[in-house]
mmCIF file of C-alpha atoms in Angstrom:
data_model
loop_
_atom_site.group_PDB
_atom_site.id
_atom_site.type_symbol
_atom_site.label_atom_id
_atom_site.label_comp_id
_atom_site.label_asym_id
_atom_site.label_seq_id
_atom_site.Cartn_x
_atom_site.Cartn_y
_atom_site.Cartn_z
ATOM 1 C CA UNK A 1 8.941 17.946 -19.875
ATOM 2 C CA UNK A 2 11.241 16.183 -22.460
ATOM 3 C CA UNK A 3 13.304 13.141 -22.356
ATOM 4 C CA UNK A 4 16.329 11.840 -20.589
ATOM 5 C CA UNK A 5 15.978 14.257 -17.926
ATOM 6 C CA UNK A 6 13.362 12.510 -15.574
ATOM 7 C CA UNK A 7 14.404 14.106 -11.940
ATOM 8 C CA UNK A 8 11.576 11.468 -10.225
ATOM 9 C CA UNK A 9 12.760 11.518 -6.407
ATOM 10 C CA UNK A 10 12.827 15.391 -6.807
ATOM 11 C CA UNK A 11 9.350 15.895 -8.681
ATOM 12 C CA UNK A 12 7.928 13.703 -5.660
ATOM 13 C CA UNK A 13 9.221 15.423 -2.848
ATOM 14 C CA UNK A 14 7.754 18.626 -3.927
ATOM 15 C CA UNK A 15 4.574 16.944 -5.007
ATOM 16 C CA UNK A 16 4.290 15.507 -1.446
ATOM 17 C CA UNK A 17 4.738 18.579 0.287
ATOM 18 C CA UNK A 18 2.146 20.682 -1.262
ATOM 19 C CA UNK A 19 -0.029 17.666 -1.344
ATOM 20 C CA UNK A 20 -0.110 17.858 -5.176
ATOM 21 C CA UNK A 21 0.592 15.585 -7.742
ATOM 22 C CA UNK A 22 3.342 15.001 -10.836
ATOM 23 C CA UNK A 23 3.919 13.929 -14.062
ATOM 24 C CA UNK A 24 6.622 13.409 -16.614
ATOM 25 C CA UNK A 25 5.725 14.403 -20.106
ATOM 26 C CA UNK A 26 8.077 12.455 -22.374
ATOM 27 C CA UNK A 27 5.330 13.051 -25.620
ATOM 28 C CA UNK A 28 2.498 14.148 -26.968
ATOM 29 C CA UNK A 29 0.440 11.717 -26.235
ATOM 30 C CA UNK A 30 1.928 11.807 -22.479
ATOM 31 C CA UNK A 31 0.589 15.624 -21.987
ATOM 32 C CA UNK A 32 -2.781 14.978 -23.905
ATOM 33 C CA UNK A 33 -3.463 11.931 -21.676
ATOM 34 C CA UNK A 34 -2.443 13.875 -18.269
ATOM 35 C CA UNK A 35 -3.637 17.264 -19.088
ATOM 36 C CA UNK A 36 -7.011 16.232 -20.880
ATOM 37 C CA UNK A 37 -7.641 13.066 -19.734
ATOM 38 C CA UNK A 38 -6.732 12.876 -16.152
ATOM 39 C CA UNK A 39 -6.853 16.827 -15.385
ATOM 40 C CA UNK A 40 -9.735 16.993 -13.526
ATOM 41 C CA UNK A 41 -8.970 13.715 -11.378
ATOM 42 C CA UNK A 42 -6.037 16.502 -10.001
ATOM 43 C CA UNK A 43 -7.869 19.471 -9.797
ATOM 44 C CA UNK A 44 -10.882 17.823 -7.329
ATOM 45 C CA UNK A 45 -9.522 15.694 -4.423
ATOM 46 C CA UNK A 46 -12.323 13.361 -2.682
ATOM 47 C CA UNK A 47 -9.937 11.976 0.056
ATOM 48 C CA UNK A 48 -6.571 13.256 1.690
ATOM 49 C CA UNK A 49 -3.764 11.033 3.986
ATOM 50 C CA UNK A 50 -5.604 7.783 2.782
ATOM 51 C CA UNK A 51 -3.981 5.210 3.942
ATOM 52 C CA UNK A 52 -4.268 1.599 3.294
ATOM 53 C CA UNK A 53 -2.982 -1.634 5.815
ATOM 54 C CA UNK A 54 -3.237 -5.355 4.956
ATOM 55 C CA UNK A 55 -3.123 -7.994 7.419
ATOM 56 C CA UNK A 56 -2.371 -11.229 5.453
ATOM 57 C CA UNK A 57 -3.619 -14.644 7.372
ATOM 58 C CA UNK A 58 -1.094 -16.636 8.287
ATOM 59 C CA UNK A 59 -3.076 -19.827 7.981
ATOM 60 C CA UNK A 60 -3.051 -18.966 4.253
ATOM 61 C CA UNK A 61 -0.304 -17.002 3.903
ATOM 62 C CA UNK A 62 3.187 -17.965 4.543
ATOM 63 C CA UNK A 63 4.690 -15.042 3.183
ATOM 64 C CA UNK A 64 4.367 -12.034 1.400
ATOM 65 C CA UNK A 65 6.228 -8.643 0.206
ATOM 66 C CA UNK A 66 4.549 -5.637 -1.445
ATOM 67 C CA UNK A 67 5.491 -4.455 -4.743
ATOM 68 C CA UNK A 68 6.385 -1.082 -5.572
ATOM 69 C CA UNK A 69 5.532 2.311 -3.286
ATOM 70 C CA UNK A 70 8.492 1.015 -1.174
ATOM 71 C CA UNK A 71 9.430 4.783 -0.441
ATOM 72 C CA UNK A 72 6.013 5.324 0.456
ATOM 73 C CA UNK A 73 5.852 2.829 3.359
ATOM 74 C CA UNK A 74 4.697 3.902 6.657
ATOM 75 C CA UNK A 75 5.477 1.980 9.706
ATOM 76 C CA UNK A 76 2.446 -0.003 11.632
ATOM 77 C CA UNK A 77 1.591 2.774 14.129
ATOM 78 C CA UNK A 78 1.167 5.335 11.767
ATOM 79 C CA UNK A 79 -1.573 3.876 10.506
ATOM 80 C CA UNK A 80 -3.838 5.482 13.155
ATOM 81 C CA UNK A 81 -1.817 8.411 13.423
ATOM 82 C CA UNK A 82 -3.925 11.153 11.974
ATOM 83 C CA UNK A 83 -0.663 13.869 12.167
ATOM 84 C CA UNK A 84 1.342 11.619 9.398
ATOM 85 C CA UNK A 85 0.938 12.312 6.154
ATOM 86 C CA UNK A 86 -0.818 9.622 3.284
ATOM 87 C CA UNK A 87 -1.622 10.174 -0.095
ATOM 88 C CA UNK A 88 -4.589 12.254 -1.442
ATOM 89 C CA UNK A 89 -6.755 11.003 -4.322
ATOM 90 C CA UNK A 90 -8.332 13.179 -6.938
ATOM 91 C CA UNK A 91 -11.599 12.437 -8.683
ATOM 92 C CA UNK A 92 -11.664 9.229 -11.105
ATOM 93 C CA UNK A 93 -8.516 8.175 -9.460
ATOM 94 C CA UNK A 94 -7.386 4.544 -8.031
ATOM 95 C CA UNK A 95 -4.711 2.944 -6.330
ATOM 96 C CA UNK A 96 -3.477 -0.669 -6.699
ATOM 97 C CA UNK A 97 -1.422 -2.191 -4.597
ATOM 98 C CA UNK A 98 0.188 -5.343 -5.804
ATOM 99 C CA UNK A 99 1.466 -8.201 -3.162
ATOM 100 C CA UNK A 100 3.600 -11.109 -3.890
ATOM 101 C CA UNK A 101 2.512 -13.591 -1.838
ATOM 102 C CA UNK A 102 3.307 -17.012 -1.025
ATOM 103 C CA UNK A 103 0.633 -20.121 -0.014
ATOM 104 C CA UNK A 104 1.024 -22.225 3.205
ATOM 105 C CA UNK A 105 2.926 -25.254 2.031
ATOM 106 C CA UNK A 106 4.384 -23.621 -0.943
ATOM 107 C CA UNK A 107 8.189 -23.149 -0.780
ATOM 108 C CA UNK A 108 9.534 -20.897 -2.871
ATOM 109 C CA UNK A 109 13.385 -20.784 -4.256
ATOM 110 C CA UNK A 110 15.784 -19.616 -2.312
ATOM 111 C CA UNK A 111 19.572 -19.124 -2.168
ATOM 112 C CA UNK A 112 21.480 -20.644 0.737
ATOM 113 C CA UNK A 113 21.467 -18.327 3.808
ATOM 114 C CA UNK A 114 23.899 -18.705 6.738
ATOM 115 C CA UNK A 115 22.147 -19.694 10.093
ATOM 116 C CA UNK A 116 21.414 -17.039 12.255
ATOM 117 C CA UNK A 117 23.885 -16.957 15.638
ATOM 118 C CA UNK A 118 22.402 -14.684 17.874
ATOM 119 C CA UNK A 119 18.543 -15.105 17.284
ATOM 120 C CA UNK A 120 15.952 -17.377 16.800
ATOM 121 C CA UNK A 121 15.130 -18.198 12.831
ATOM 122 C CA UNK A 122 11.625 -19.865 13.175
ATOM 123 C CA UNK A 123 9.935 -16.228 12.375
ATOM 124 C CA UNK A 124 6.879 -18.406 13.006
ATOM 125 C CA UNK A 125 3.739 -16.291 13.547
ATOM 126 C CA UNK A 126 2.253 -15.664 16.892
ATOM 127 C CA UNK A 127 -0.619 -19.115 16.658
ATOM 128 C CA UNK A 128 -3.664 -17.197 15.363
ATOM 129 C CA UNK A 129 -6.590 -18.228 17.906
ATOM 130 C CA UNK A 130 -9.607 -20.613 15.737
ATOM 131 C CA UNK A 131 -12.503 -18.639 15.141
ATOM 132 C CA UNK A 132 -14.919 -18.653 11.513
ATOM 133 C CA UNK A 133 -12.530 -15.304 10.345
ATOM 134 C CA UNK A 134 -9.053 -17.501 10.574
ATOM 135 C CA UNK A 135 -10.740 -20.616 8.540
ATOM 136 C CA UNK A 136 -12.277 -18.387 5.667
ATOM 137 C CA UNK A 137 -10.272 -15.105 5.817
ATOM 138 C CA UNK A 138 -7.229 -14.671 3.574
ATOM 139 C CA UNK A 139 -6.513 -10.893 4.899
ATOM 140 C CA UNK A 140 -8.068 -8.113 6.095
ATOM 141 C CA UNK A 141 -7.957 -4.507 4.179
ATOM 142 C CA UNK A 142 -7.918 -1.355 6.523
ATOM 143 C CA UNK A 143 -8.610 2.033 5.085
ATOM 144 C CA UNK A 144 -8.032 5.459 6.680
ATOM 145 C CA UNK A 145 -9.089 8.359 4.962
ATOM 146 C CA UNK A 146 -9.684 12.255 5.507
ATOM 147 C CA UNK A 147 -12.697 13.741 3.895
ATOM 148 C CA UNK A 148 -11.311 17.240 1.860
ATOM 149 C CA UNK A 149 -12.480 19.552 4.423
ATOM 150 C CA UNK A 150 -11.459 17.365 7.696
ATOM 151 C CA UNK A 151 -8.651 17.059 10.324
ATOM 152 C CA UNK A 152 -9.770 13.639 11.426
ATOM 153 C CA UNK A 153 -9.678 10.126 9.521
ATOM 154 C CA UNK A 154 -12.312 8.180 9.422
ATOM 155 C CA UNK A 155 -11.495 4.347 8.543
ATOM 156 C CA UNK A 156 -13.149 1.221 7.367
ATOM 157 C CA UNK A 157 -12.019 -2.623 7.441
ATOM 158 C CA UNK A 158 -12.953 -5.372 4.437
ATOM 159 C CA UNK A 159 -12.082 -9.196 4.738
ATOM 160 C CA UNK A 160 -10.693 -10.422 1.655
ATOM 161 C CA UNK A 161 -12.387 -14.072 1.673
ATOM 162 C CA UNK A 162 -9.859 -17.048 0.809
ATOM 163 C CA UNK A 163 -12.391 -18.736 -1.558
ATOM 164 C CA UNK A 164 -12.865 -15.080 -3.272
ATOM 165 C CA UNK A 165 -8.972 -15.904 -3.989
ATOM 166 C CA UNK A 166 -9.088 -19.161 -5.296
ATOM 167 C CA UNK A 167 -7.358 -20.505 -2.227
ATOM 168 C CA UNK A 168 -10.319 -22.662 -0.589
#
């Protein structure tokens, strides 16, 4: 509580490890928004270790970087991996995860960058075989959840259609 002394990697760290949440109260309106407002989306949590994946499309996508929870990303195979910790959400609560992304055939700016000596720089994606998904699909969403109560995640998948994006 207060101002100028915001101690944010801390107040996460302990937040993560008893699976709680945080909040910095810099004002009045601050603690009447988190402590009436939001309080009960804290007190009841409807999913623990969710978990969220994207696969973008190549055939849409040339590129793409997420933006923000960069200290919260896991690495591919933990995905699946029920014994590593994801984020729990309380009642009334959402998540957002933003993407830059870049189009096929868009090139974006970019400052000069030495050639590479001891690898190959195409970074070209593995050719994605045709099927209906890789014409109309710009990614697929993968969600892994626990229910409060439960050891084991159960998961569900969502295409994100490229017409649904403006994109076809």
């Amino acid at each position: 509580v207060g101002t100028g002394n915001l101690k944010d990697a801390t107040m996460e760290a302990l937040a993560d490890h008893g699976d709680g949440n945080y909040s910095y109260l810099d004002s009045i309106d601050e603690a009447r928004k988190v402590l009436v407002t939001e309080a009960g989306g804290t007190l009841v949590t409807v999913a623990k270790d969710a978990k969220v994946q994207i696969e973008f499309n190549p055939a849409f996508v040339s590129r793409y970087r997420q933006v923000g929870y960069e200290n919260r990303k896991l690495a591919a195979e933990d995905f699946n991996d029920d014994r590593k910790d994801g984020g729990e959400i309380g009642a009334g609560h959402h998540v957002t995860a933003l993407y830059e992304i870049v189009p096929v055939g868009v090139e974006p700016p970019t400052p000069a960058v030495d050639a590479l000596r001891y690898q190959d720089e195409s970074g070209a994606p593995e050719a994605m075989p045709e099927t209906e998904a890789s014409e109309t699909e710009l990614a697929l969403v993968k969600v892994r959840y626990k229910h409060p109560d439960a050891d084991t995640s159960e998961r569900f998948d969502t295409a994100v259609l490229a017409d649904a994006a403006g994109s076809g």
